Amino acid sequence: MKIYNKKNFASGLFSITLGLALLIAMLVTGNWRPKSVVLCVLCLLFGAESVTRALSRDKAIQDLIDQRDERNILVALRTKSTCFTVLKAALFVLCTACALGAAFHPVEEAKLILAGVLIVTGLLWFFSLVLELACSIHYENKL
């Protein structure tokens, strides 16, 4: 057998490995929760589908055509851009809420917790701004 799409094959093997690891963990512990069983079955099925698509020449060619389609690329780029914009806005709102909570909350322990969350979300928000600036400078020079 020849592997026509190595990325799909690798992701399929990884998914199958995760599914088998979860199955073994459930067998060893005897903990058969419905969510774990569903997750195990989904990992095994998606992994098997990826591996069979990677081993089939026709399906691998179709996957490559779909991957290189301009519309699919545009949808992926817009999705990532919108996701990043929403994430930045949510981090800003969370920073503002934590700052107000840390300033006006009557319990001292809650102020400390809110201040810690404020520091983490503030750093993430700052890094997102720096990352956006670096990417815009990079693409301005590249294009």
Short mmCIF file of N, CA and C in Angstrom, two decimals, residues 8-24 26 34-52:
data_model
loop_
_atom_site.label_atom_id
_atom_site.label_comp_id
_atom_site.label_asym_id
_atom_site.label_seq_id
_atom_site.Cartn_x
_atom_site.Cartn_y
_atom_site.Cartn_z
N ASN A 8 -2.78 13.51 6.26
CA ASN A 8 -4.00 12.83 6.69
C ASN A 8 -3.68 11.49 7.34
N PHE A 9 -2.67 10.81 6.81
CA PHE A 9 -2.28 9.53 7.39
C PHE A 9 -1.76 9.70 8.81
N ALA A 10 -0.92 10.72 9.00
CA ALA A 10 -0.36 10.97 10.33
C ALA A 10 -1.45 11.40 11.32
N SER A 11 -2.35 12.27 10.87
CA SER A 11 -3.43 12.70 11.78
C SER A 11 -4.38 11.54 12.08
N GLY A 12 -4.59 10.67 11.11
CA GLY A 12 -5.43 9.50 11.34
C GLY A 12 -4.82 8.54 12.33
N LEU A 13 -3.51 8.31 12.19
CA LEU A 13 -2.82 7.44 13.15
C LEU A 13 -2.83 8.05 14.55
N PHE A 14 -2.65 9.36 14.63
CA PHE A 14 -2.68 10.03 15.93
C PHE A 14 -4.06 9.90 16.56
N SER A 15 -5.11 10.07 15.77
CA SER A 15 -6.47 9.95 16.28
C SER A 15 -6.77 8.53 16.73
N ILE A 16 -6.32 7.56 15.95
CA ILE A 16 -6.51 6.15 16.34
C ILE A 16 -5.75 5.86 17.63
N THR A 17 -4.54 6.40 17.75
CA THR A 17 -3.75 6.20 18.97
C THR A 17 -4.45 6.78 20.18
N LEU A 18 -5.00 7.99 20.03
CA LEU A 18 -5.75 8.59 21.13
C LEU A 18 -6.97 7.76 21.50
N GLY A 19 -7.68 7.28 20.50
CA GLY A 19 -8.85 6.44 20.76
C GLY A 19 -8.49 5.14 21.46
N LEU A 20 -7.40 4.51 21.03
CA LEU A 20 -6.96 3.28 21.68
C LEU A 20 -6.47 3.54 23.10
N ALA A 21 -5.77 4.65 23.30
CA ALA A 21 -5.30 4.99 24.66
C ALA A 21 -6.48 5.21 25.59
N LEU A 22 -7.51 5.88 25.11
CA LEU A 22 -8.70 6.09 25.92
C LEU A 22 -9.42 4.77 26.19
N LEU A 23 -9.48 3.90 25.19
CA LEU A 23 -10.10 2.59 25.38
C LEU A 23 -9.35 1.77 26.41
N ILE A 24 -8.02 1.78 26.33
CA ILE A 24 -7.22 1.04 27.31
C ILE A 24 -7.40 1.63 28.71
N MET A 26 -10.02 3.16 29.83
CA MET A 26 -11.36 2.76 30.32
C MET A 26 -11.37 1.31 30.74
N PRO A 34 -20.38 7.66 29.59
CA PRO A 34 -20.89 7.80 28.21
C PRO A 34 -20.08 8.78 27.36
N LYS A 35 -19.62 9.89 27.97
CA LYS A 35 -18.83 10.86 27.20
C LYS A 35 -17.52 10.24 26.74
N SER A 36 -16.89 9.44 27.59
CA SER A 36 -15.63 8.81 27.22
C SER A 36 -15.83 7.78 26.12
N VAL A 37 -16.91 7.04 26.20
CA VAL A 37 -17.19 6.03 25.17
C VAL A 37 -17.44 6.71 23.83
N VAL A 38 -18.23 7.79 23.82
CA VAL A 38 -18.52 8.50 22.58
C VAL A 38 -17.23 9.09 22.01
N LEU A 39 -16.40 9.69 22.87
CA LEU A 39 -15.14 10.27 22.42
C LEU A 39 -14.21 9.19 21.84
N CYS A 40 -14.17 8.04 22.48
CA CYS A 40 -13.34 6.94 22.00
C CYS A 40 -13.81 6.46 20.63
N VAL A 41 -15.10 6.27 20.47
CA VAL A 41 -15.65 5.82 19.19
C VAL A 41 -15.40 6.87 18.10
N LEU A 42 -15.59 8.15 18.41
CA LEU A 42 -15.36 9.20 17.41
C LEU A 42 -13.89 9.26 17.00
N CYS A 43 -12.98 9.16 17.97
CA CYS A 43 -11.55 9.16 17.64
C CYS A 43 -11.20 7.99 16.73
N LEU A 44 -11.70 6.83 17.06
CA LEU A 44 -11.39 5.66 16.24
C LEU A 44 -11.99 5.76 14.84
N LEU A 45 -13.23 6.25 14.74
CA LEU A 45 -13.87 6.38 13.43
C LEU A 45 -13.21 7.44 12.57
N PHE A 46 -12.96 8.63 13.15
CA PHE A 46 -12.32 9.69 12.37
C PHE A 46 -10.90 9.29 11.97
N GLY A 47 -10.21 8.60 12.86
CA GLY A 47 -8.87 8.14 12.53
C GLY A 47 -8.88 7.12 11.40
N ALA A 48 -9.80 6.18 11.47
CA ALA A 48 -9.90 5.16 10.41
C ALA A 48 -10.27 5.81 9.07
N GLU A 49 -11.17 6.79 9.11
CA GLU A 49 -11.55 7.48 7.87
C GLU A 49 -10.37 8.24 7.28
N SER A 50 -9.58 8.91 8.13
CA SER A 50 -8.41 9.65 7.64
C SER A 50 -7.37 8.71 7.04
N VAL A 51 -7.15 7.60 7.69
CA VAL A 51 -6.17 6.64 7.18
C VAL A 51 -6.62 6.06 5.84
N THR A 52 -7.90 5.69 5.73
CA THR A 52 -8.38 5.13 4.46
C THR A 52 -8.36 6.17 3.35
#
